[in-house]
Structures are given as structure tokens and as C-alpha cells.
Coordinates of C-alpha atoms and ligand atoms in Angstrom, one line a residue:
X1 CA 0.6 7.6 36.2
X2 CA 1.2 10.6 34.0
X3 CA -1.9 11.9 32.2
X4 CA -2.2 11.5 28.5
X5 CA -1.3 14.7 26.6
X6 CA -3.9 16.8 24.8
X7 CA -4.8 16.0 21.2
X8 CA -4.9 19.7 20.5
X9 CA -1.2 19.9 20.9
X10 CA -0.8 17.2 18.2
X11 CA -3.3 18.8 15.9
X12 CA -1.5 22.2 16.2
X13 CA 1.8 20.4 15.5
X14 CA 0.5 18.7 12.4
X15 CA -0.8 22.0 11.2
X16 CA 2.6 23.6 11.6
X17 CA 4.3 20.6 10.0
X18 CA 1.9 20.9 7.0
X19 CA 2.5 24.7 6.8
X20 CA 6.2 24.5 6.1
X21 CA 7.8 23.1 3.0
X22 CA 11.2 22.7 4.7
X23 CA 11.9 19.1 5.6
X24 CA 14.2 20.2 8.4
X25 CA 11.5 22.3 9.9
X26 CA 9.0 19.5 9.6
X27 CA 11.4 17.2 11.5
X28 CA 12.2 19.8 14.2
X29 CA 8.6 20.7 14.9
X30 CA 7.5 17.1 15.3
X31 CA 10.6 16.2 17.3
X32 CA 10.0 19.0 19.8
X33 CA 6.4 17.9 20.2
X34 CA 7.3 14.2 20.7
X35 CA 10.1 14.7 23.2
X36 CA 8.2 15.1 26.5
X37 CA 5.6 12.5 25.7
X38 CA 5.2 9.2 27.5
X39 CA 6.0 6.0 25.4
X40 CA 2.2 5.3 25.1
X41 CA 1.5 8.8 23.9
X42 CA 4.5 8.9 21.6
X43 CA 3.1 5.7 20.0
X44 CA -0.3 7.3 19.3
X45 CA 1.1 10.6 18.2
X46 CA 3.7 9.1 15.8
X47 CA 1.1 6.7 14.3
X48 CA -1.4 9.6 13.7
X49 CA 1.4 11.7 12.3
X50 CA 2.1 8.9 9.8
X51 CA -1.5 9.2 8.8
X52 CA -2.8 5.9 10.3
X53 CA -5.3 5.1 13.0
X54 CA -4.1 1.5 13.2
X55 CA -0.8 -0.3 13.4
X56 CA 0.8 -1.0 10.0
X57 CA -0.1 -4.4 8.9
X58 CA -2.9 -4.7 11.4
X59 CA -5.7 -7.0 10.2
X60 CA -8.4 -4.7 11.6
X61 CA -8.5 -1.2 10.3
X62 CA -10.0 1.7 12.2
X63 CA -10.7 3.5 8.9
X64 CA -14.2 4.9 8.4
X65 CA -16.0 5.5 5.1
X66 CA -16.8 8.9 3.7
X67 CA -20.5 8.4 4.0
X68 CA -20.3 7.7 7.7
X69 CA -18.1 10.7 8.3
X70 CA -20.3 12.9 6.2
X71 CA -23.3 11.7 8.1
X72 CA -21.6 12.5 11.4
X73 CA -20.6 16.0 10.3
X74 CA -24.1 16.7 9.1
X75 CA -25.6 15.6 12.4
X76 CA -23.2 17.5 14.5
X77 CA -23.2 20.7 12.6
X78 CA -26.7 20.8 11.1
X79 CA -25.4 21.3 7.6
X80 CA -27.4 20.0 4.7
X81 CA -26.2 17.8 1.9
X82 CA -25.9 20.8 -0.5
X83 CA -23.7 22.8 1.9
X84 CA -21.5 19.8 2.4
X85 CA -21.0 19.1 -1.3
X86 CA -20.3 22.7 -2.0
X87 CA -17.6 22.9 0.7
X88 CA -16.2 19.5 -0.4
X89 CA -15.9 20.7 -4.0
X90 CA -14.0 23.8 -2.9
X91 CA -11.5 21.9 -0.8
X92 CA -11.4 18.3 -2.2
X93 CA -10.5 17.2 1.3
X94 CA -12.9 15.9 3.9
X95 CA -10.7 17.1 6.7
X96 CA -10.9 20.7 5.6
X97 CA -14.7 20.2 5.2
X98 CA -14.8 19.1 8.8
X99 CA -12.8 22.1 10.0
X100 CA -15.0 24.6 8.2
X101 CA -18.3 22.9 9.3
X102 CA -17.2 22.5 12.9
X103 CA -16.5 26.2 13.3
X104 CA -20.3 26.4 13.4
X105 CA -21.1 23.4 15.5
X106 CA -24.8 23.0 16.4
X107 CA -24.8 20.1 18.8
X108 CA -22.7 20.4 22.0
X109 CA -22.0 17.6 24.4
X110 CA -23.4 18.1 28.0
X111 CA -20.0 18.3 29.6
X112 CA -16.9 18.2 27.5
X113 CA -13.4 17.6 28.5
X114 CA -10.7 18.3 26.0
X115 CA -9.6 15.3 23.9
X116 CA -6.5 13.5 25.0
X117 CA -4.3 11.2 22.9
X118 CA -5.5 8.2 24.9
X119 CA -9.1 9.1 23.9
X120 CA -8.2 8.8 20.3
X121 CA -6.4 5.5 20.9
X122 CA -9.4 4.2 22.8
X123 CA -11.8 5.2 20.0
X124 CA -9.6 3.7 17.3
X125 CA -9.3 0.5 19.2
X126 CA -13.1 0.4 19.4
X127 CA -13.5 1.1 15.7
X128 CA -11.1 -1.7 14.9
X129 CA -13.0 -4.2 17.0
X130 CA -16.5 -3.4 15.6
X131 CA -17.7 -6.0 13.2
X132 CA -20.9 -7.5 11.9
X133 CA -24.4 -6.6 12.7
X134 CA -25.1 -3.2 14.3
X135 CA -21.4 -2.3 13.8
X136 CA -22.2 0.6 11.4
X137 CA -24.4 2.3 14.0
X138 CA -21.8 1.8 16.7
X139 CA -19.1 3.0 14.4
X140 CA -21.0 6.2 13.7
X141 CA -21.6 6.7 17.4
X142 CA -17.9 6.3 18.2
X143 CA -16.9 8.8 15.5
X144 CA -19.6 11.2 16.6
X145 CA -18.5 11.2 20.2
X146 CA -15.0 12.2 19.1
X147 CA -16.2 14.9 16.7
X148 CA -18.6 16.3 19.3
X149 CA -15.7 17.0 21.6
X150 CA -13.3 18.2 19.0
X151 CA -12.4 21.8 18.2
X152 CA -12.5 22.6 14.5
X153 CA -8.8 21.9 14.1
X154 CA -9.0 18.7 16.0
X155 CA -12.0 17.6 14.0
X156 CA -10.0 18.2 10.8
X157 CA -7.3 15.8 12.0
X158 CA -9.7 13.2 13.3
X159 CA -11.3 13.1 9.9
X160 CA -8.0 13.1 8.1
X161 CA -6.6 10.2 10.0
X162 CA -9.8 8.2 9.7
X163 CA -9.9 8.7 5.9
X164 CA -6.1 8.1 5.7
X165 CA -5.6 11.4 3.9
X166 CA -3.2 13.2 6.2
X167 CA -1.1 15.0 3.6
X168 CA 1.4 16.6 5.9
X169 CA 4.4 15.6 3.8
X170 CA 5.8 13.6 6.7
X171 CA 7.2 10.7 4.6
X172 CA 8.6 7.8 6.4
X173 CA 12.2 9.0 6.4
X174 CA 11.2 12.3 8.0
X175 CA 9.2 10.5 10.7
X176 CA 12.2 8.3 11.5
X177 CA 14.4 11.5 11.8
X178 CA 11.9 13.2 14.0
X179 CA 11.7 10.2 16.3
X180 CA 15.5 9.9 16.3
X181 CA 15.9 13.6 17.2
X182 CA 13.2 13.4 19.9
X183 CA 14.6 10.4 21.8
X184 CA 18.3 10.6 21.2
X185 CA 18.8 7.9 18.5
X186 CA 21.0 8.3 15.4
X187 CA 19.1 8.5 12.1
X188 CA 20.6 5.1 11.1
X189 CA 19.4 3.4 14.3
X190 CA 16.0 4.8 13.9
X191 CA 15.8 3.8 10.2
X192 CA 17.0 0.3 11.0
X193 CA 14.6 -0.2 13.9
X194 CA 11.7 1.2 11.8
X195 CA 12.5 -1.1 8.9
X196 CA 12.2 -4.1 11.2
X197 CA 9.3 -3.1 13.3
X198 CA 7.4 -1.7 10.4
X199 CA 5.1 0.6 12.3
X200 CA 6.1 4.2 13.2
X201 CA 4.0 4.1 16.3
X202 CA 5.8 1.1 17.7
X203 CA 9.1 2.7 16.8
X204 CA 8.3 5.9 18.7
X205 CA 7.1 3.8 21.7
X206 CA 10.4 1.8 21.8
X207 CA 12.5 5.0 21.2
X208 CA 10.8 6.8 24.1
X209 CA 11.4 3.8 26.3
X210 CA 15.0 3.7 25.3
X211 CA 15.1 0.2 23.8
X212 CA 14.8 0.8 20.1
X213 CA 18.4 -0.4 19.7
X214 CA 17.4 -3.9 20.7
X215 CA 14.7 -4.4 18.0
X216 CA 15.5 -7.5 16.0
X217 CA 13.8 -9.4 13.2
X218 CA 11.6 -12.0 14.8
X219 CA 9.3 -14.8 13.5
X220 CA 5.7 -13.8 13.2
X221 CA 6.5 -10.1 13.0
X222 CA 6.5 -9.4 9.3
X223 CA 8.9 -6.9 7.9
X224 CA 8.6 -4.7 4.8
X225 CA 9.5 -6.3 1.5
X226 CA 12.4 -5.4 -0.7
X227 CA 11.2 -3.9 -4.0
X228 CA 12.6 -3.8 -7.6
X229 CA 13.4 -0.8 -9.6
X230 CA 11.8 -0.9 -13.1
X231 CA 14.2 -0.7 -16.1
X232 CA 13.1 -0.4 -19.7
X233 CA 15.6 -2.5 -21.7
X234 CA 18.0 -5.5 -21.4
X235 CA 20.8 -3.1 -22.4
X236 CA 20.1 -0.8 -19.5
X237 CA 20.1 -3.8 -17.1
X238 CA 23.3 -5.3 -18.4
X239 CA 25.0 -1.9 -18.1
X240 CA 23.6 -1.4 -14.6
X241 CA 25.1 -4.6 -13.2
X242 CA 28.3 -4.5 -15.4
X243 CA 29.0 -8.2 -14.7
X244 CA 27.4 -11.3 -13.3
X245 CA 23.8 -11.0 -12.1
X246 CA 21.0 -13.4 -11.3
X247 CA 18.1 -13.2 -13.8
X248 CA 15.0 -14.7 -12.0
X249 CA 11.7 -15.3 -13.6
X250 CA 9.2 -12.6 -12.6
X251 CA 6.3 -14.6 -11.3
X252 CA 2.8 -13.2 -11.5
X253 CA 1.2 -14.1 -8.2
X254 CA 1.0 -12.6 -4.7
X255 CA 4.1 -11.6 -2.8
X256 CA 4.4 -13.6 0.4
X257 CA 6.6 -13.7 3.4
X258 CA 6.6 -17.0 5.1
X259 CA 7.5 -17.4 8.8
X260 CA 8.1 -20.6 10.6
X261 CA 9.1 -21.1 14.2
X262 CA 8.4 -23.9 16.7
X263 CA 6.5 -25.9 14.1
X264 CA 4.0 -23.0 13.3
X265 CA 3.8 -21.4 9.9
X266 CA 2.3 -18.0 9.1
X267 CA 2.2 -16.2 5.7
X268 CA 2.1 -12.4 5.3
X269 CA 1.1 -10.3 2.3
X270 CA 2.9 -7.3 0.9
X271 CA 0.7 -5.2 3.2
X272 CA 1.9 -7.3 6.1
X273 CA -1.5 -8.8 6.6
X274 CA -1.8 -12.4 7.8
X275 CA -3.0 -14.4 4.8
X276 CA -2.2 -17.8 6.1
X277 CA -5.7 -19.2 6.0
X278 CA -5.9 -18.6 2.2
X279 CA -3.0 -20.9 1.4
X280 CA -3.3 -24.3 3.2
X281 CA -1.1 -26.1 0.7
X282 CA 1.7 -23.6 1.1
X283 CA 1.5 -24.0 4.9
X284 CA 1.6 -27.7 4.5
X285 CA 4.7 -27.6 2.2
X286 CA 6.5 -25.2 4.6
X287 CA 5.6 -27.4 7.5
X288 CA 7.9 -30.1 6.0
X289 CA 11.0 -27.9 6.3
X290 CA 13.2 -28.0 9.4
X291 CA 14.1 -25.2 11.8
X292 CA 13.1 -21.6 12.1
X293 CA 13.1 -19.1 9.2
X294 CA 11.6 -16.1 7.3
X295 CA 11.4 -16.5 3.6
X296 CA 10.4 -14.1 0.8
X297 CA 8.7 -15.3 -2.3
X298 CA 5.7 -15.3 -4.6
X299 CA 2.6 -17.5 -4.4
X300 CA 1.8 -18.4 -7.9
X301 CA -1.2 -20.2 -9.4
X302 CA 0.6 -23.2 -10.9
X303 CA -0.2 -26.6 -12.2
X304 CA 1.8 -29.4 -13.9
X305 CA 4.8 -27.2 -14.5
X306 CA 3.0 -24.2 -15.8
X307 CA 1.6 -20.9 -14.4
X308 CA -2.2 -20.4 -14.5
X309 CA -3.9 -17.1 -15.1
X310 CA -3.6 -14.7 -12.2
X311 CA -7.4 -14.0 -12.2
X312 CA -7.9 -17.5 -10.8
X313 CA -5.9 -16.6 -7.7
X314 CA -7.7 -13.3 -7.3
X315 CA -11.0 -15.1 -7.2
X316 CA -9.6 -17.5 -4.6
X317 CA -8.3 -14.6 -2.5
X318 CA -11.5 -12.8 -2.5
X319 CA -13.4 -16.0 -1.8
X320 CA -16.0 -15.2 -4.4
X321 CA -17.0 -18.8 -4.5
X322 CA -16.6 -21.9 -2.6
X323 CA -13.1 -21.9 -1.3
X324 CA -12.3 -25.6 -1.8
X325 CA -13.5 -25.4 -5.4
X326 CA -11.5 -22.2 -6.0
X327 CA -8.5 -23.8 -4.5
X328 CA -8.9 -26.8 -6.8
X329 CA -9.2 -24.6 -9.8
X330 CA -6.2 -22.5 -8.7
X331 CA -3.6 -24.7 -7.1
X332 CA -0.7 -22.7 -6.0
X333 CA 3.1 -23.1 -5.6
X334 CA 5.3 -21.0 -3.4
X335 CA 8.4 -19.9 -5.3
X336 CA 10.9 -18.7 -2.8
X337 CA 13.7 -16.3 -3.7
X338 CA 15.1 -15.0 -0.4
X339 CA 15.9 -15.7 3.2
X340 CA 15.7 -13.1 6.0
X341 CA 16.2 -15.1 9.1
X342 CA 17.5 -18.6 9.8
X343 CA 17.5 -20.4 13.2
X344 CA 17.6 -17.2 15.2
X345 CA 20.1 -15.4 13.0
X346 CA 19.4 -12.4 10.7
X347 CA 20.6 -13.1 7.2
X348 CA 19.5 -9.9 5.6
X349 CA 23.1 -8.5 5.7
X350 CA 24.6 -11.5 3.9
X351 CA 25.2 -11.3 0.2
X352 CA 22.3 -12.7 -2.0
X353 CA 24.6 -15.5 -3.3
X354 CA 25.0 -16.8 0.3
X355 CA 21.3 -16.3 1.2
X356 CA 20.3 -18.3 -1.9
X357 CA 22.5 -21.3 -1.2
X358 CA 21.1 -21.4 2.4
X359 CA 17.6 -21.1 0.9
X360 CA 18.1 -23.9 -1.6
X361 CA 19.2 -26.3 1.2
X362 CA 16.2 -25.2 3.3
X363 CA 13.6 -26.0 0.7
X364 CA 15.2 -29.2 -0.7
X365 CA 12.9 -32.1 -0.8
X366 CA 9.7 -30.0 -0.1
X367 CA 7.0 -28.7 -2.4
X368 CA 8.4 -25.2 -2.1
X369 CA 10.4 -24.3 -5.2
X370 CA 13.3 -22.0 -5.7
X371 CA 12.6 -19.2 -8.1
X372 CA 14.1 -20.2 -11.5
X373 CA 17.2 -18.3 -12.1
X374 CA 19.8 -17.9 -14.9
X375 CA 23.2 -16.3 -14.6
X376 CA 23.5 -13.3 -16.9
X377 CA 26.5 -11.1 -17.8
X378 CA 25.6 -9.3 -21.0
X379 CA 22.7 -7.7 -22.9
X380 CA 22.3 -10.8 -25.0
X381 CA 22.1 -13.0 -21.8
X382 CA 19.4 -10.7 -20.3
X383 CA 17.5 -10.7 -23.6
X384 CA 17.6 -14.5 -23.9
X385 CA 16.6 -15.0 -20.2
X386 CA 13.7 -12.6 -20.8
X387 CA 12.4 -14.5 -23.9
X388 CA 12.7 -17.8 -22.0
X389 CA 10.8 -16.4 -19.0
X390 CA 8.0 -15.0 -21.3
X391 CA 7.9 -18.3 -23.3
X392 CA 7.3 -20.1 -20.0
X393 CA 4.4 -17.9 -19.3
X394 CA 6.0 -15.4 -16.8
X395 CA 5.9 -11.7 -16.8
X396 CA 9.5 -11.0 -17.4
X397 CA 12.6 -10.8 -15.1
X398 CA 13.7 -9.6 -11.8
X399 CA 17.5 -9.3 -12.1
X400 CA 19.5 -9.2 -8.9
X401 CA 23.0 -8.3 -7.7
X402 CA 24.6 -11.4 -6.2
X403 CA 26.4 -9.3 -3.6
X404 CA 23.4 -7.2 -2.5
X405 CA 22.0 -7.4 1.0
X406 CA 18.2 -7.6 1.6
X407 CA 17.0 -4.0 1.7
X408 CA 13.7 -4.1 3.6
X409 CA 11.1 -1.8 2.3
X410 CA 13.4 -0.3 -0.3
X411 CA 13.2 0.0 -4.0
X412 CA 17.0 -0.2 -4.3
X413 CA 19.2 -0.9 -7.3
X414 CA 20.0 -4.4 -6.0
X415 CA 16.9 -5.7 -7.8
X416 CA 15.6 -4.4 -11.1
X417 CA 12.7 -5.7 -13.1
X418 CA 12.0 -6.0 -16.8
X419 CA 8.5 -6.4 -18.2
X420 CA 6.9 -6.7 -21.6
X421 CA 4.8 -3.5 -22.1
X422 CA 6.2 -0.1 -22.5
X423 CA 5.3 0.0 -18.8
X424 CA 2.4 -0.2 -16.6
X425 CA 1.1 2.3 -14.1
X426 CA -0.5 1.7 -10.7
X427 CA -3.3 4.3 -10.6
X428 CA -6.2 5.0 -8.4
X429 CA -9.8 5.3 -9.6
X430 CA -11.3 8.7 -8.7
X431 CA -14.5 8.7 -10.8
X432 CA -16.5 6.3 -12.7
X433 CA -19.4 6.1 -15.2
X434 CA -22.1 3.7 -16.3
X435 CA -21.4 1.8 -19.5
X436 CA -23.5 1.6 -22.6
X437 CA -25.0 -1.3 -24.7
X438 CA -23.9 -4.5 -23.2
X439 CA -22.5 -2.6 -20.3
X440 CA -25.6 -0.6 -19.5
X441 CA -26.5 -0.8 -15.8
X442 CA -23.0 -1.5 -14.6
X443 CA -20.2 1.0 -13.8
X444 CA -17.6 0.1 -16.4
X445 CA -15.7 3.3 -17.3
X446 CA -13.1 4.3 -14.8
X447 CA -11.2 7.6 -14.6
X448 CA -8.0 7.2 -12.9
X449 CA -5.2 9.3 -11.4
X450 CA -1.5 9.3 -10.5
X451 CA 0.1 11.0 -7.5
X452 CA 1.6 14.5 -7.8
X453 CA 3.1 15.3 -4.3
X454 CA 0.0 15.0 -2.1
X455 CA -2.5 15.6 -4.9
X456 CA -4.1 13.3 -7.4
X457 CA -4.0 14.1 -11.1
X458 CA -6.1 12.3 -13.6
X459 CA -4.4 10.7 -16.6
X460 CA -6.8 8.5 -18.3
X461 CA -10.0 6.5 -18.6
X462 CA -10.1 2.8 -19.1
X463 CA -13.0 0.7 -20.4
X464 CA -11.4 -2.6 -20.9
X465 CA -9.5 -5.4 -19.2
X466 CA -11.9 -6.6 -16.6
X467 CA -14.2 -9.7 -16.8
X468 CA -18.0 -9.2 -16.4
X469 CA -17.8 -10.7 -12.9
X470 CA -15.0 -8.2 -12.0
X471 CA -17.1 -5.3 -13.4
X472 CA -20.1 -6.4 -11.2
X473 CA -17.9 -6.5 -8.2
X474 CA -16.4 -3.1 -9.1
X475 CA -19.9 -1.6 -9.5
X476 CA -20.8 -2.7 -6.0
X477 CA -17.6 -1.3 -4.5
X478 CA -17.8 2.0 -6.4
X479 CA -21.3 2.5 -5.2
X480 CA -20.1 2.0 -1.6
X481 CA -17.3 4.6 -1.9
X482 CA -19.2 7.2 -3.8
X483 CA -18.5 10.7 -2.6
X484 CA -20.7 12.5 -5.0
X485 CA -23.4 11.0 -7.2
X486 CA -24.1 12.9 -10.5
X487 CA -26.4 10.3 -11.9
X488 CA -24.5 8.6 -14.7
X489 CA -21.1 9.7 -13.2
X490 CA -19.8 9.3 -9.7
X491 CA -16.9 10.8 -7.9
X492 CA -15.5 8.1 -5.6
X493 CA -13.1 8.0 -2.7
X494 CA -9.7 7.2 -4.1
X495 CA -9.0 3.8 -2.8
X496 CA -9.3 1.2 -5.6
X497 CA -5.9 0.7 -7.2
X498 CA -5.6 -0.8 -10.7
X499 CA -2.6 -1.6 -12.8
X500 CA -3.0 -0.2 -16.3
X501 CA -1.0 -1.2 -19.3
X502 CA -0.8 1.2 -22.3
X503 CA 0.9 1.7 -25.6
X504 CA 2.3 5.1 -25.1
X505 CA 1.9 8.4 -23.3
X506 CA 0.9 11.6 -25.0
X507 CA 0.7 15.2 -23.8
X508 CA -3.0 16.2 -23.6
X509 CA -5.3 18.8 -22.2
X510 CA -8.0 16.3 -21.5
X511 CA -6.7 15.3 -18.1
X512 CA -5.3 17.6 -15.3
X513 CA -2.0 15.8 -15.3
X514 CA -1.3 17.2 -18.7
X515 CA -0.8 13.7 -20.1
X516 CA -3.0 10.9 -21.4
X517 CA -2.4 7.2 -21.8
X518 CA -3.0 5.7 -25.2
X519 CA -5.0 2.5 -25.3
X520 CA -5.1 2.0 -21.5
X521 CA -6.3 -1.4 -20.4
X522 CA -6.7 -2.6 -16.9
X523 CA -4.2 -5.5 -16.3
X524 CA -5.5 -6.2 -12.8
X525 CA -7.1 -4.8 -9.7
X526 CA -4.3 -4.3 -7.2
X527 CA -6.0 -5.4 -4.0
X528 CA -2.5 -5.5 -2.5
X529 CA -1.9 -1.8 -3.0
X530 CA -3.4 1.3 -1.5
X531 CA -3.6 4.9 -2.7
X532 CA -0.2 5.7 -1.2
X533 CA 1.4 3.0 -3.3
X534 CA 0.3 4.3 -6.7
X535 CA 2.7 5.7 -9.3
X536 CA 3.7 9.4 -9.5
X537 CA 3.6 12.1 -12.2
X538 CA 7.4 11.9 -12.1
X539 CA 7.2 8.3 -13.3
X540 CA 4.8 9.4 -16.0
X541 CA 7.2 12.1 -17.1
X542 CA 10.1 9.6 -17.1
X543 CA 8.2 7.1 -19.3
X544 CA 7.1 9.9 -21.6
X545 CA 10.6 11.1 -22.0
X546 CA 11.9 7.6 -22.6
X547 CA 9.5 6.8 -25.4
X548 CA 10.9 6.5 -28.9
X549 CA 7.8 8.0 -30.4
X550 CA 6.4 11.1 -28.7
X551 CA 2.9 12.2 -29.4
X552 CA 1.7 15.7 -28.6
X553 CA -2.0 16.0 -28.8
X554 CA -1.8 19.7 -28.2
Ligands
AMP1 P1 5.8 -4.9 -9.6 O1 4.7 -5.5 -8.8 O2 5.5 -4.8 -11.1 O3 6.3 -3.7 -9.0 O4 7.0 -6.0 -9.6 C1 7.6 -6.4 -8.4 C2 7.0 -7.6 -7.9 O5 7.3 -8.7 -8.7 C3 7.4 -8.0 -6.5 O6 6.8 -7.3 -5.5 C4 7.1 -9.5 -6.5 O7 5.7 -9.6 -6.0 C5 7.1 -9.9 -7.9 N1 8.1 -10.9 -8.2 C6 7.9 -12.0 -9.1 N2 9.0 -12.7 -9.2 C7 9.9 -12.2 -8.4 C8 11.3 -12.5 -8.2 N3 11.9 -13.6 -8.7 N4 12.0 -11.7 -7.3 C9 11.4 -10.6 -6.7 N5 10.1 -10.3 -7.0 C10 9.4 -11.0 -7.8

């Protein structure tokens, strides 16, 4: 068997990719590197290039916390805490810290062979499998053995992939192109296969083997969800569709893809995680349907014809209390709105109108419900449907083009959404402070940021919106992910995503984004989203520009 390629080659490639702003160059450099690799190596390399140490949607992550990594770096290099924080503050990136520190490595392994791609894959597999008692020691040991053998550049990329902070600008489309160019696929074939298979590593492996063209949607292999584009007004939506559209209620629950084949049912979350065990009543309802299928829909806390507060479901998901009791307090209904596969046939290319009629036949006579929908053709229709949806306790509308195909993983214009607030932003918490008075002793003030290219820019601070129990839980998690402890204030690893509502956006010098949210309040903790899913500075600028009243604090 051919030997696995060196990791140094990949680290150097990633450095070059990062060093150029040209998208064409990024694609070319990566493609040249991938081309001679075996399918197994191509898988590891493409996955690492995408910034992940585990398969997309995998239940077990190989990711390692900042404190473990910092501990390993200190042990291997002999640096003290002060040195490390100083270097960290200069770079704001743990990978760069690793590179700088490793240039003066103190500990050396007795004999050291250069790292191969297969060594990384083995170490990641081990990290994924470590659980429970003693796992943190073993985890540290595994990371340490990699770091000890790494050159400074390799160490940088080991750390970057383990923290999920790659920042090479290799967005998914560019990865697809590079894989296409390396293995003789068209861009379209590569994109289609990627959409279905979900993970860039698996895509590269199939492409290198020459069978990426045969990848099909299959039961129990979740695919990326179609997303909706936000629009601000009913008028904008009516104009966008310019004729008949379906206005569906926008349910406030958890997005869920339901698969059934050979009598077995599995449910996958937006992150493509298997969440089947959390929803026994949905599994039961789906079990009463016939044949094979993949559905898209939303699991909603719902009882006696009415939606219940979303928080109830969150508690149930996090298993903060006895599961049976939580399930009783938060009974759920699955509202289905799309069909991706039916009895061995892909339906994603059919028009929505057709998919919906197939779906409605499928769920008939079961406890699964079709999402409520009204036909709309004018601004007044959209407005009326929106009011009705709000009056029934839903968030707003998702309006859909009857002719549109199901665009996996895309925020296309086939679906648009309308919500009540000016807007909300998904932001990530980057720092936090202890509260005062009633909130003394808990970390209740959160500074949050949006994305600007591959940087994070702060845009506000929120103090309200969470329940006491949620604040307690936040306090615990924030302590865990603290990068720097300044006493009352902590800088934290950017990983907790919250959805904030606000009244308006103003220009401001207080935050480094140059904007501030007025009256921000946390709508919910988005456990389903990660830092790569948060909103961007471009969205902030768009919302700011679209406001009727503009406030300039400067
Ligand atoms: P947002 O989370 O604000 O980006 O809004 C999009 C989300 O709305 C989707 O990811 C779904 O989870 C949810 N949703 C609720 N009802 C529907 C519906 N009828 N069609 C599509 N998505 C829906």
C-alpha cells in the first residue's frame, strides 16, 4: 500500500492558500496538492482544509478546548502563562500562538518521524472516541503526542483544526472547485455530490476514487437543509414572487429531517446530528406512515392546537431535568413541509407544488401535520397571512415559490421569511461579565460579535432575555470556555451563539464593528448554530441602511 503523505505538505499548502486573496489561486494551489493523493489521504486533507477534524454531522467531535491546548503548549515549550497570554493578545489566534511558541520547543520526543496525514486521522479518531472518566488526561496526551512531533507550521495547523478556527478563506464553493479540478470532475458534479454527501472529506475520497458521479440521496445519510432568505416587508415579498406563492406559518421549534426506510426512523438536526432519541413521539408518528422517505420539517412544542413556548423544548433537548417529565411538559408535533426522497426516488428536483401533494398523501392519517399554508398573490395577502400566523402564536411566515426545487444547503430565493422584529442577528459571545444586584455572582452580561470576513467584530452587549436557570447554565459554560480571566470580566472562546432581537442599529464608536444595537435582548440560545453560522457585518450594514430612522451616535 502507498504510504500516507506528509502533513507538512498540507500545512505548507494551507499557508499558501491563506497567503493569497485570489480565489482562483486558492483553488489552484489546493487542487495541485490534492491531485496525487490516495483517496484516504484526500479525505483527510480535504476535511482538514475545510477546517474540521471530524466528518460533518458526526456525533462525536474531535475538537479540543482552549485550556487543554494551552496546557499542552505550555508543557511542550516551557512557556509560562504570562508569555502565552501576551502572545495570544498579539495574535488573537491560538494557532499563531502555537507556531510562535513551538519555534522554541523545549521537550523533544526520543525519536521522531515526520507526521503523516494518517497520523492526524488516527489521532482525531482517538479524540472522537474518548469519553467519560479519565478522558481529559487521555485527550491531552493525544494532542501532546501530535504537538511534540510537529514543526512550528504543522503545530499551527494542528491547533487551528482542533479549535475549528482555520481561516484560510476556503469556503465550501472553493473546496468543491479544488476537488473538481484535482480529480477531473465538473464544478457542477462536484457541487451536486457535495450537497448530497455533506462532508468535503467524503467528497474528496469519492472524487479521488472516481465514483463521485454515483452519489445519491440515501436514507440515513442526512443532507443539508434548504434555507430561507430574510425579507423586511410584505410588499418586498409580494414583489419578489410577482404572483402565486405559498405562505406557510413560520414555526418556532427545531428543524428536523426525518428519514424512514425498512421500518426504521431516524431524525437529524440542522447540524445533521442524529437527535432521534429526543423525540420518541415523532418517531412513533412517523412509524405509522408507509414506504421509504426523507422529510423536512420543524418539531414544535405544541399542545391542543396551540404552540407552546420554545424554552420548554430547549429544556427538553438539553435534558436539564427528568426526560419523561420534560416530554410531558413539552409535547411536540412534527410539522412537515417538504419531501426529498420517496420510495427510492429523489424528489428534490420536482416543483414544490408536486412535492407538497406527495407529502400530504404521505402523512395523511398520522399524527404528523402538514405545515399550515395559505396561497398569496399580493401584498395584502402576505400581510393578512402574516397577521394570522402571528395571532396563532407563530413567528411569522416562510413564503415559497410553488415551482422551486429543493435547494440543499442553499439560502436561495425560492424561500423567503418574514418576522416581526426589525430583525434579529445570530451573534457569538466573545466576552462576559458578572452581573450586579440580583445578578451578583453569575455571569449575566454578554458582549457579542458578528463576522467580518474571517474576523469577529463586537456589536453589542446584552443583559436581558434569559431566565435565571439559563443564566446559571451560561455561567457554567462561560467558565469552561474562558480564554482569559480578568476577574469580573472574561474573554471566552467564541462558540456560544445567541439570537438577539433589537429595536434599531446605530453607528457607534463603542464597539469595533462601528455599530451598536439599540435595546438588544437575547431571544434564545442557538444551540443548533456554531460560530461559522453567525450573521455578518454585511447583514448589519444592510439592516442599518434599510431602517427608516437612522441614529448616528457619533
Ligand atoms: P431562521 O432560523 O430565522 O433563519 O429561519 C429559518 C428557519 O425557520 C428554518 O431553518 C426552519 O427551522 C424554520 N421554519 C419554521 N417554519 C418553516 C416553514 N414552514 N418552512 C421552512 N422553514 C421553517
